[in-house]
PDB file of C-alpha atoms and ligand atoms in Angstrom:
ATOM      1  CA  UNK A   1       3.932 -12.449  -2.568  1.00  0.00           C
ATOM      2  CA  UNK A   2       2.830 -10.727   0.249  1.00  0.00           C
ATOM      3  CA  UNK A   3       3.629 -12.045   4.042  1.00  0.00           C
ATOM      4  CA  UNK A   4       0.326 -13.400   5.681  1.00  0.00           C
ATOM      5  CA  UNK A   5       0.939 -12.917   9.320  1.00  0.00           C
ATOM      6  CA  UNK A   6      -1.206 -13.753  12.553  1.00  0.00           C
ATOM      7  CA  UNK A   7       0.256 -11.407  15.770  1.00  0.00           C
ATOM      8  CA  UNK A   8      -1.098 -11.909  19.199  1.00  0.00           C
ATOM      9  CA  UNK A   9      -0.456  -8.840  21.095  1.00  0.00           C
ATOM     10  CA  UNK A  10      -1.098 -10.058  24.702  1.00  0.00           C
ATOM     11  CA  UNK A  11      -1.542  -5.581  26.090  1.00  0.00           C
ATOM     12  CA  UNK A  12      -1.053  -5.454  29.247  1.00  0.00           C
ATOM     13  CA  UNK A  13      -2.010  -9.106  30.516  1.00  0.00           C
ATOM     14  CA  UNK A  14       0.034 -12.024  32.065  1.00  0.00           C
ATOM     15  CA  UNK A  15       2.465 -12.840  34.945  1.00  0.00           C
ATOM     16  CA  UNK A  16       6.457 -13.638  33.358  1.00  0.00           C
ATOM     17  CA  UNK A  17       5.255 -17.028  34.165  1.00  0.00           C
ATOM     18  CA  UNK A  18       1.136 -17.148  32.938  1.00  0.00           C
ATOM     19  CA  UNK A  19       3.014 -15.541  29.344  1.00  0.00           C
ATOM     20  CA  UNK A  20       5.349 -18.619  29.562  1.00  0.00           C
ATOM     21  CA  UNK A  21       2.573 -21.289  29.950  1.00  0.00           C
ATOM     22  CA  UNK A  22       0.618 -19.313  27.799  1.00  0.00           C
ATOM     23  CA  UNK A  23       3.703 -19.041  24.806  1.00  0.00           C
ATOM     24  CA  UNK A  24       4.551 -23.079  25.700  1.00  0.00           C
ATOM     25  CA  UNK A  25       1.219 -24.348  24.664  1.00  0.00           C
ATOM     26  CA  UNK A  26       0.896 -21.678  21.425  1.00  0.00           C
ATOM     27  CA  UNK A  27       4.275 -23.005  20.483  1.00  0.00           C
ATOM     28  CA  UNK A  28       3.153 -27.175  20.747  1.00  0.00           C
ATOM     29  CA  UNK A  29      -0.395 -26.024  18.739  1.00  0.00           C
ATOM     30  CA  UNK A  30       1.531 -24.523  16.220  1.00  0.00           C
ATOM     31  CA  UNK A  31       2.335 -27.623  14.576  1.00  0.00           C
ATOM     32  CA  UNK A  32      -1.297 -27.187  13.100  1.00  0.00           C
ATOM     33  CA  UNK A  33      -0.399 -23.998  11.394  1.00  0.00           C
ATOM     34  CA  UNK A  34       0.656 -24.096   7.799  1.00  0.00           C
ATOM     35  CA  UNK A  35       4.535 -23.144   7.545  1.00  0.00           C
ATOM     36  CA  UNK A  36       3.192 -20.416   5.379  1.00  0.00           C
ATOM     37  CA  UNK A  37       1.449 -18.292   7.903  1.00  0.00           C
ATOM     38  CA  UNK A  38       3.780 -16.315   9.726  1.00  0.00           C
ATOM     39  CA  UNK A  39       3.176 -16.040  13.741  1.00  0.00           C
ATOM     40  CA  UNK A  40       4.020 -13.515  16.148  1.00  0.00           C
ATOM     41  CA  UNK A  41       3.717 -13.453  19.696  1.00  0.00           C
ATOM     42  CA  UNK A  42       3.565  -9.855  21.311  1.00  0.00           C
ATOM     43  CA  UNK A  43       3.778  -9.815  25.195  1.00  0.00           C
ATOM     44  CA  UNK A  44       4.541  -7.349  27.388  1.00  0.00           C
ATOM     45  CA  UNK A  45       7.968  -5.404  27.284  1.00  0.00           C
ATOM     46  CA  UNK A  46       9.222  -7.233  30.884  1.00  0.00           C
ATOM     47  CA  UNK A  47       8.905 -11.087  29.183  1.00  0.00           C
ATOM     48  CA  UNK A  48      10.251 -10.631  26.163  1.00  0.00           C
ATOM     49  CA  UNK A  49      13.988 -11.818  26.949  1.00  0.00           C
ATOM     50  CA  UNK A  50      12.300 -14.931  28.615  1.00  0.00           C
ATOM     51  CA  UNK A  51       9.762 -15.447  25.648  1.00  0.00           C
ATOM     52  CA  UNK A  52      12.308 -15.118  22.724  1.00  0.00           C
ATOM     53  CA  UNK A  53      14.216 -18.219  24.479  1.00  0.00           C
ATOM     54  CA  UNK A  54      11.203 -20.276  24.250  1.00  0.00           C
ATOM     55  CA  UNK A  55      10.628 -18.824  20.254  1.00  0.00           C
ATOM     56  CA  UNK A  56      14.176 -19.835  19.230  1.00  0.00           C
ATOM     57  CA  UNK A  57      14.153 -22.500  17.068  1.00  0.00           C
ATOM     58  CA  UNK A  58      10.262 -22.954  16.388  1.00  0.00           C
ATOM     59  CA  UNK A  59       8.121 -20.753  13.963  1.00  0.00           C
ATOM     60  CA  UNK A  60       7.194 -18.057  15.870  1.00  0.00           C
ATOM     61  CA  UNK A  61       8.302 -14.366  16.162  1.00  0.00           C
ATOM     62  CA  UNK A  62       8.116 -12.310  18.871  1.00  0.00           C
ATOM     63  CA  UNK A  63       7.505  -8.719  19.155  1.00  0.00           C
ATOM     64  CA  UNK A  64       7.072  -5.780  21.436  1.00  0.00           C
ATOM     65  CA  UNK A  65       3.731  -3.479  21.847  1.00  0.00           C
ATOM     66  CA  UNK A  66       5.119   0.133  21.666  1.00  0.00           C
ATOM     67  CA  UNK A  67       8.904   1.751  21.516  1.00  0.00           C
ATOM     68  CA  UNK A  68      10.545   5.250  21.952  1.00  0.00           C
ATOM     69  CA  UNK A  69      10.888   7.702  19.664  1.00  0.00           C
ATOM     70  CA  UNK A  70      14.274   8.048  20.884  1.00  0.00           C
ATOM     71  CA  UNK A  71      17.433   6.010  20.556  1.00  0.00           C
ATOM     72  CA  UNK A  72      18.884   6.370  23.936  1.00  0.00           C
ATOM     73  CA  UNK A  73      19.259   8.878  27.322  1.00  0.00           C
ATOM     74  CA  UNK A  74      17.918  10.676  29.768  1.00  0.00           C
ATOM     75  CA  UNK A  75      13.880   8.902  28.961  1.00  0.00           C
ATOM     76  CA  UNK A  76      12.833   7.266  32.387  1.00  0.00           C
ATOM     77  CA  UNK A  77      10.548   4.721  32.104  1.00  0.00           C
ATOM     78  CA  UNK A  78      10.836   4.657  28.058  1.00  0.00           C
ATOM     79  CA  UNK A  79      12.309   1.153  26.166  1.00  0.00           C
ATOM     80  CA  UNK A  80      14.236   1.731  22.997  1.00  0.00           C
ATOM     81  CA  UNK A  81      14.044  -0.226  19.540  1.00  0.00           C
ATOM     82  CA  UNK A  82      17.427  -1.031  19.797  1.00  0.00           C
ATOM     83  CA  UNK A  83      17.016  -2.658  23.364  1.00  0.00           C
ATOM     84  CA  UNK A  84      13.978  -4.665  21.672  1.00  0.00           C
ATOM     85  CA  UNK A  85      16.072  -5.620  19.135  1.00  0.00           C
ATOM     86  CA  UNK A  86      19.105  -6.681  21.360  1.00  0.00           C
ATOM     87  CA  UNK A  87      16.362  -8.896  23.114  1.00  0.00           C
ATOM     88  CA  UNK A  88      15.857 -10.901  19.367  1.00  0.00           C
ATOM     89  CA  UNK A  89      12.542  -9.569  19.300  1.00  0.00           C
ATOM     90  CA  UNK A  90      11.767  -8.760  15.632  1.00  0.00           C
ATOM     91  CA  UNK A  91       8.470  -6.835  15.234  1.00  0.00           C
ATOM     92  CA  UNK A  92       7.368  -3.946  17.179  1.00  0.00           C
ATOM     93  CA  UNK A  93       3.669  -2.607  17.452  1.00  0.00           C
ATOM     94  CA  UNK A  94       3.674   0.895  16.196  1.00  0.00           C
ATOM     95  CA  UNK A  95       0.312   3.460  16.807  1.00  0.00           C
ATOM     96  CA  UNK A  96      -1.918   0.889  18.253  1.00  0.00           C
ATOM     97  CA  UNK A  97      -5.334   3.206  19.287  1.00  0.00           C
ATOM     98  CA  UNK A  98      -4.288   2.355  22.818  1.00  0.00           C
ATOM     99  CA  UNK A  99      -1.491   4.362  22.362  1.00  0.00           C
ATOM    100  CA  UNK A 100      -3.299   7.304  20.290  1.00  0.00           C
ATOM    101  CA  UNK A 101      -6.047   7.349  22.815  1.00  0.00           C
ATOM    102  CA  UNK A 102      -4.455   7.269  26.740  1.00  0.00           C
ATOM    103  CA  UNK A 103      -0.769   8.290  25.433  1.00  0.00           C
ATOM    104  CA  UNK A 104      -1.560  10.858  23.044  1.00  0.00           C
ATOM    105  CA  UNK A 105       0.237   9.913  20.543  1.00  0.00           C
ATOM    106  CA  UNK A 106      -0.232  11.371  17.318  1.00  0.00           C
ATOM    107  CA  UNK A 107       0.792  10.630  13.718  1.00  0.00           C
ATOM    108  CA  UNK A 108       4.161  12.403  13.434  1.00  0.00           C
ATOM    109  CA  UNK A 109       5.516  11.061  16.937  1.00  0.00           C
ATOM    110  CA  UNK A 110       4.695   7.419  15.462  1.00  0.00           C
ATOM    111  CA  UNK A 111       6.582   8.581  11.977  1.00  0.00           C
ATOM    112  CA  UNK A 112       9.365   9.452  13.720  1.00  0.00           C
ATOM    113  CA  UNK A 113       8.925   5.787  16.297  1.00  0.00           C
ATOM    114  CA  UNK A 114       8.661   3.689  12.670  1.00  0.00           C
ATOM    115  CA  UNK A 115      12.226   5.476  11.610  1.00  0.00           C
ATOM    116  CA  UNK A 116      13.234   4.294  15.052  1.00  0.00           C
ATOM    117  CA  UNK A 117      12.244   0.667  14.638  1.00  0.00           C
ATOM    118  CA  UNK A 118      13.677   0.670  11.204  1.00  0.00           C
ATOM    119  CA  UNK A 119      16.745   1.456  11.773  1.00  0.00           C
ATOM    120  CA  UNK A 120      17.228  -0.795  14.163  1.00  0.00           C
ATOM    121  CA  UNK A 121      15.888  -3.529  11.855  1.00  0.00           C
ATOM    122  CA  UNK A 122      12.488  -4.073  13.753  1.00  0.00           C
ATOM    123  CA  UNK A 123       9.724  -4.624  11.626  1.00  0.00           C
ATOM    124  CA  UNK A 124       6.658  -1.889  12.094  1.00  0.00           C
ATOM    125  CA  UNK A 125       3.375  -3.150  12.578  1.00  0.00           C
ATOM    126  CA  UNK A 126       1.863   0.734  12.497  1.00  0.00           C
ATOM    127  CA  UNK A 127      -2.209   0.590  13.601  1.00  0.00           C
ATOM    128  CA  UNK A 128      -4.625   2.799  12.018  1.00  0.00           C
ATOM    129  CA  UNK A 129      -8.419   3.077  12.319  1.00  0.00           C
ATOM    130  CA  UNK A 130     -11.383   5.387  12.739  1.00  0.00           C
ATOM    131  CA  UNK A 131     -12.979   5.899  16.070  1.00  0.00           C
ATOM    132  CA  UNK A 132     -16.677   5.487  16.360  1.00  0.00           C
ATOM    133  CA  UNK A 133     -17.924   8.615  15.842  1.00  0.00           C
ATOM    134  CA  UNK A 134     -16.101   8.862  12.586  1.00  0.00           C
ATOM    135  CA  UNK A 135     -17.640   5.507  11.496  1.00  0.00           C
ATOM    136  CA  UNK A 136     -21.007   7.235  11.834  1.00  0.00           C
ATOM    137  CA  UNK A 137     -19.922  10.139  10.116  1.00  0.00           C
ATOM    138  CA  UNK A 138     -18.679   8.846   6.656  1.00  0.00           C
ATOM    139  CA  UNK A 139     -15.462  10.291   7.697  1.00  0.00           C
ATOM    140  CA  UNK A 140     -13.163   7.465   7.604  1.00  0.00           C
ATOM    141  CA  UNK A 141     -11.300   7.092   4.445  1.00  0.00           C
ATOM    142  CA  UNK A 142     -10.478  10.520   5.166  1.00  0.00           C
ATOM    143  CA  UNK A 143      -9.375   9.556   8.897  1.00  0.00           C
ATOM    144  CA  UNK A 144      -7.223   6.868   7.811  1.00  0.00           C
ATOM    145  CA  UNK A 145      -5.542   8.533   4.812  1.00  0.00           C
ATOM    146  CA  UNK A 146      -4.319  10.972   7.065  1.00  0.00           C
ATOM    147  CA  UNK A 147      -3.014   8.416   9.919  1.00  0.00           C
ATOM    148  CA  UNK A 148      -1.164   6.706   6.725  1.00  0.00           C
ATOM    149  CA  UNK A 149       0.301   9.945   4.903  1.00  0.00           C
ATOM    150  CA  UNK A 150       1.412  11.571   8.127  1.00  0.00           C
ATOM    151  CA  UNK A 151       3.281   8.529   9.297  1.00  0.00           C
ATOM    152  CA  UNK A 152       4.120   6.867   6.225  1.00  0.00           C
ATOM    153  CA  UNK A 153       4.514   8.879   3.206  1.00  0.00           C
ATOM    154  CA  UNK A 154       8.180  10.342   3.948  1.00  0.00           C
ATOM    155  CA  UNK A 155       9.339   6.914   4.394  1.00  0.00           C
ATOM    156  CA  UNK A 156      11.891   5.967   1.311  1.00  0.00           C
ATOM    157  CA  UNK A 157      10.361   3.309  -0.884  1.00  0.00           C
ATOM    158  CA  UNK A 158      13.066   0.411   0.989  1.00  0.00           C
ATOM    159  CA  UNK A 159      11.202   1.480   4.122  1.00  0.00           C
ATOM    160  CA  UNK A 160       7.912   1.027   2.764  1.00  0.00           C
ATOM    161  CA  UNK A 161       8.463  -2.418   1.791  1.00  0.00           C
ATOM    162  CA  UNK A 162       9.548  -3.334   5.425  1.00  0.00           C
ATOM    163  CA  UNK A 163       6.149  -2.112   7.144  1.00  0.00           C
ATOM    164  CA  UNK A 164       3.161  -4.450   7.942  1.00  0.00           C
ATOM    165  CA  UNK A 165      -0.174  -2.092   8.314  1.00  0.00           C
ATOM    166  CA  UNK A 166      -2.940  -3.178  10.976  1.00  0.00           C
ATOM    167  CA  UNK A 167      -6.293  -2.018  10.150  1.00  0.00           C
ATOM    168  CA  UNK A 168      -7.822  -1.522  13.518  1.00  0.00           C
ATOM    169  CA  UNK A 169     -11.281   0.358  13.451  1.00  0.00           C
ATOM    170  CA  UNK A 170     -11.084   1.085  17.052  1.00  0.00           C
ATOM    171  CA  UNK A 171     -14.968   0.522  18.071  1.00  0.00           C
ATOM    172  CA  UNK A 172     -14.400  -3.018  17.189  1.00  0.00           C
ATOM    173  CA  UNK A 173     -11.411  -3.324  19.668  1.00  0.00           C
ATOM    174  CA  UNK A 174     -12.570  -5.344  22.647  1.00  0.00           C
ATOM    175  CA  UNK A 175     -16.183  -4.491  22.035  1.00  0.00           C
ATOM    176  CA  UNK A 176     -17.005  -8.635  20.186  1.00  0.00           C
ATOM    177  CA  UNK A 177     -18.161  -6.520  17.922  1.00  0.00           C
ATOM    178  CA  UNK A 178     -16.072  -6.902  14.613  1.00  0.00           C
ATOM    179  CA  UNK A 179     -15.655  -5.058  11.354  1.00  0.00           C
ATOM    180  CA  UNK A 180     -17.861  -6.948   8.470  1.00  0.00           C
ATOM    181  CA  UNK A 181     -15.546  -8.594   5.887  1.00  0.00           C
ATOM    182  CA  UNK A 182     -17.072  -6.647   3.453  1.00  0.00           C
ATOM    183  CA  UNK A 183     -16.153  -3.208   5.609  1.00  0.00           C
ATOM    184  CA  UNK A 184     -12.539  -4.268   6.415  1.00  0.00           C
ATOM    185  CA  UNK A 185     -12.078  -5.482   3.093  1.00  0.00           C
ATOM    186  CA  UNK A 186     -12.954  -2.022   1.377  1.00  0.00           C
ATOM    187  CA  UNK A 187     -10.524  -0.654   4.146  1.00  0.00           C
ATOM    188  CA  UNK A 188      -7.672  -2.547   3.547  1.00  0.00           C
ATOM    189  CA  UNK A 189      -8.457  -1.884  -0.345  1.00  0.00           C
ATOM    190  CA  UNK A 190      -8.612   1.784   0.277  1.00  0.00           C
ATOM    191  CA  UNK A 191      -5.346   1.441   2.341  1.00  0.00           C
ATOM    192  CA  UNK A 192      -3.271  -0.786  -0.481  1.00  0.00           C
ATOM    193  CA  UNK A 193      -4.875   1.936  -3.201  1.00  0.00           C
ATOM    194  CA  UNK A 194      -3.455   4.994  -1.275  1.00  0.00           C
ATOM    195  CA  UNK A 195      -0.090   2.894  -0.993  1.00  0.00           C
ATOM    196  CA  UNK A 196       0.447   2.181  -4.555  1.00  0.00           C
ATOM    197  CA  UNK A 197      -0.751   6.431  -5.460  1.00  0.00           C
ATOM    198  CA  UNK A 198       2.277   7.388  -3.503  1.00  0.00           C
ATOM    199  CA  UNK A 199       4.736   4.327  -3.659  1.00  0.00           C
ATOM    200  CA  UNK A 200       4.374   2.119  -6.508  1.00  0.00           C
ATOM    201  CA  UNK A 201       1.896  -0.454  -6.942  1.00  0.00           C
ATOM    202  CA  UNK A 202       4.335  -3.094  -6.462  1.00  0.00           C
ATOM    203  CA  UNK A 203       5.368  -1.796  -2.614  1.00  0.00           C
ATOM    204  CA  UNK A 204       1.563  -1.886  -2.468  1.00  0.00           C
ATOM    205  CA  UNK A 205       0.463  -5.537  -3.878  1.00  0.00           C
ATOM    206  CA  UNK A 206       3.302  -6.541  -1.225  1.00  0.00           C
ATOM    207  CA  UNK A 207       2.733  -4.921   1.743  1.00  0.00           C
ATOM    208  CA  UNK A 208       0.784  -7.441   4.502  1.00  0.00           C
ATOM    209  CA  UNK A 209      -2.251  -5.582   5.689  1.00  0.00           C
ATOM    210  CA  UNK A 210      -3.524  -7.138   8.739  1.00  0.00           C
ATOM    211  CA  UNK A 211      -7.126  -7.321  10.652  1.00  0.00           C
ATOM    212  CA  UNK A 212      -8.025  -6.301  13.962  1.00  0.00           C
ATOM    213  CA  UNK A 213     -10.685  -6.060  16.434  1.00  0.00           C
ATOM    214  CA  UNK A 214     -12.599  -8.941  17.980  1.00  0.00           C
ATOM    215  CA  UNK A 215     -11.469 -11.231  15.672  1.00  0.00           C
ATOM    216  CA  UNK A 216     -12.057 -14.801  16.738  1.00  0.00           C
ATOM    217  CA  UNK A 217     -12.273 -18.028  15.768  1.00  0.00           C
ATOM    218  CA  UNK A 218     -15.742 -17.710  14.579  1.00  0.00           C
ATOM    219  CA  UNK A 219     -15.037 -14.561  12.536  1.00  0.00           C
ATOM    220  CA  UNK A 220     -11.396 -14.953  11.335  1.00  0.00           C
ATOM    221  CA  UNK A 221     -12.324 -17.447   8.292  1.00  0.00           C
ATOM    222  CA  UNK A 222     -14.496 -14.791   6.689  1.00  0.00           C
ATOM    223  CA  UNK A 223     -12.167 -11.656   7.354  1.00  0.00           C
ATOM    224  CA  UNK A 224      -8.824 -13.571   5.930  1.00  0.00           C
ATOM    225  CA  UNK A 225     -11.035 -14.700   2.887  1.00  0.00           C
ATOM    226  CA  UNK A 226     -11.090 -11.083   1.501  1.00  0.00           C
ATOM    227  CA  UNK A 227      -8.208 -10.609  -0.815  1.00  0.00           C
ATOM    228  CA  UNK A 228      -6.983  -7.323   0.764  1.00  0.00           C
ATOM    229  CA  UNK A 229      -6.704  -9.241   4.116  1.00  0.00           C
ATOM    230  CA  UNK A 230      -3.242 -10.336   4.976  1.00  0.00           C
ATOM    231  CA  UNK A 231      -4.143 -12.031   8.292  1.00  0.00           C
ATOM    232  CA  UNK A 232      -4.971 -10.579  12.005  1.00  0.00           C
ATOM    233  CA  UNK A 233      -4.170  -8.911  14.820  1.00  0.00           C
ATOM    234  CA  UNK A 234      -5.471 -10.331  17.786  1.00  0.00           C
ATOM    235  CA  UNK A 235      -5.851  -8.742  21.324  1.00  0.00           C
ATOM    236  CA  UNK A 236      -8.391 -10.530  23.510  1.00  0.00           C
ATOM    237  CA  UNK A 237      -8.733 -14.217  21.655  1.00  0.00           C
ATOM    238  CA  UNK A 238      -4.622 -14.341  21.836  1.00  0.00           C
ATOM    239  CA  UNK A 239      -4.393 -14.674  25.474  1.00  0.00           C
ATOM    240  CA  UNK A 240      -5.798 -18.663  24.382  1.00  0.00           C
ATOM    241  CA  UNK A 241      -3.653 -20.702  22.795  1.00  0.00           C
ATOM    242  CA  UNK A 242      -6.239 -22.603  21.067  1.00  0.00           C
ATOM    243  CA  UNK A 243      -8.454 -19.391  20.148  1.00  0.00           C
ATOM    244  CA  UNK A 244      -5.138 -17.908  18.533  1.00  0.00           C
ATOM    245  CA  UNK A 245      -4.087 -21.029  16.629  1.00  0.00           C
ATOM    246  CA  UNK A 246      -7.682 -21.509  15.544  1.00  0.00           C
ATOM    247  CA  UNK A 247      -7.301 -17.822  14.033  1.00  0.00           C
ATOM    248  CA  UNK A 248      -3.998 -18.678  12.636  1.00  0.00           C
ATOM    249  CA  UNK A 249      -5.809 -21.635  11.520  1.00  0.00           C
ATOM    250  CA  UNK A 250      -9.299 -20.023   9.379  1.00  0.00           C
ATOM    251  CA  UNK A 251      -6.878 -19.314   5.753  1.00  0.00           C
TER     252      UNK A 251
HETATM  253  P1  LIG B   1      -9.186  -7.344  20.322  1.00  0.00           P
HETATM  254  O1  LIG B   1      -7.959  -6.327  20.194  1.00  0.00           O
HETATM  255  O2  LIG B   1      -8.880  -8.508  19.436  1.00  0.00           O
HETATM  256  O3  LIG B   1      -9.255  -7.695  21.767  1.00  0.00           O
HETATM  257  O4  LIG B   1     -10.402  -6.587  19.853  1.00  0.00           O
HETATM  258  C1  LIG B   1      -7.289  -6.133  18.989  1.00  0.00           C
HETATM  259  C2  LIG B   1      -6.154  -5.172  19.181  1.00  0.00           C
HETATM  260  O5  LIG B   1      -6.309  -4.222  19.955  1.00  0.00           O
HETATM  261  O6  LIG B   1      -5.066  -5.343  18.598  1.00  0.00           O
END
């Protein structure tokens, strides 16, 4: 059975001590969250030491938004997987549009980031999605096949099994305007059926494919509902604890 995970990744927002308050009152809401539902909190690189003390011990998992493609050196201002890792963080955000868009980063770079995370036992959760334009165009299957067989297809079939996929059409991002469940659902279906072409179709029945893009509270119940749709990933409505549990909440 396939994970069904809800990640907040919190970008660039929050004070050490806001992401504290904010990570307190996620963890005493949590209560309302099935056991089944797996939670991760993503916050900024500079609170995760802090954040993974307050994690230990309750249900949630903590991650970090981006890592280098290296494992160590001469890289100023870069944070490795294995220094996410030796944190206890245990997911790490791989190709989120953010990072396409004002980093350039580009399909191979992130293949060669999700080997880094890997082997350091972080698990990937790689972003893919079609920009507007390409919406409009018809183009994106196309778009997204190519964002999952440059990054993913020269992964062994072990590695496969240990990524989580975010679909993340990026004019939904931050826009309140979300996918339809019927649009991310034949998405996610497209996604699983390109999977199981080149894998097997077992990797792809079990591989979590998560949602995101103004998902909320009001939208979340119909998204998960679509059996392709392994759960979220939630930028804006994260930053409130009782948005995100709500979210974590609509299975
Ligand atoms: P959003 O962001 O929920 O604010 O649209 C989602 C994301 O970028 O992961």
């Amino acid at each position: 059975m396939r994970k069904r995970i809800v990640a907040g990744n919190w970008k660039m927002n929050t004070s050490q001590s806001e992401g504290i308050e904010l990570v307190k009152s996620v963890i005493e809401k949590s209560i309302a969250v099935p056991k089944a539902i797996e939670l991760v909190i993503i916050p900024p690189f500079t609170h995760l030491n802090e954040i993974v003390k307050y994690a230990k011990g309750t249900s949630l998992n903590v991650g970090a938004q981006n890592c280098a493609e290296w494992s160590k050196g001469a890289y100023t201002g870069e944070v490795s997987a294995s220094m996410i890792k030796s944190v206890g963080a245990t997911y790490v955000i791989i190709g989120h549009s953010e990072r396409r868009e004002y980093f350039k980063e580009d399909n191979r770079l992130l293949f060669r980031k999700i080997k880094e995370a890997l082997s350091n036992d972080l698990i990937p959760i790689y972003c893919c999605g079609e920009k507007l334009d390409e919406r409009e165009s018809g183009k994106y299957f196309d778009v997204v096949e190519q964002q999952i067989s440059e990054s993913l297809f020269e992964l062994s079939h072990e590695q496969m099994q240990k990524i989580v996929i975010a679909y993340e059409p990026v004019w939904a991002i931050g826009t309140g305007k979300n996918a339809t469940s019927q649009q991310a659902q034949d998405m996610h279906a497209f996604i699983r059926a390109t999977i199981a072409k080149k894998f097997s179709k077992e990797i792809a029945d079990n591989v979590s494919i998560l949602y995101g893009g103004s998902c909320k509270p009001s939208n979340a119940e119909e998204i998960f509902a679509r059996p392709d749709v392994d759960g979220g990933l939630i930028g804006g409505a994260s930053l409130v604890a009782d948005d995100f549990i709500a979210i974590a909440q609509s299975f």
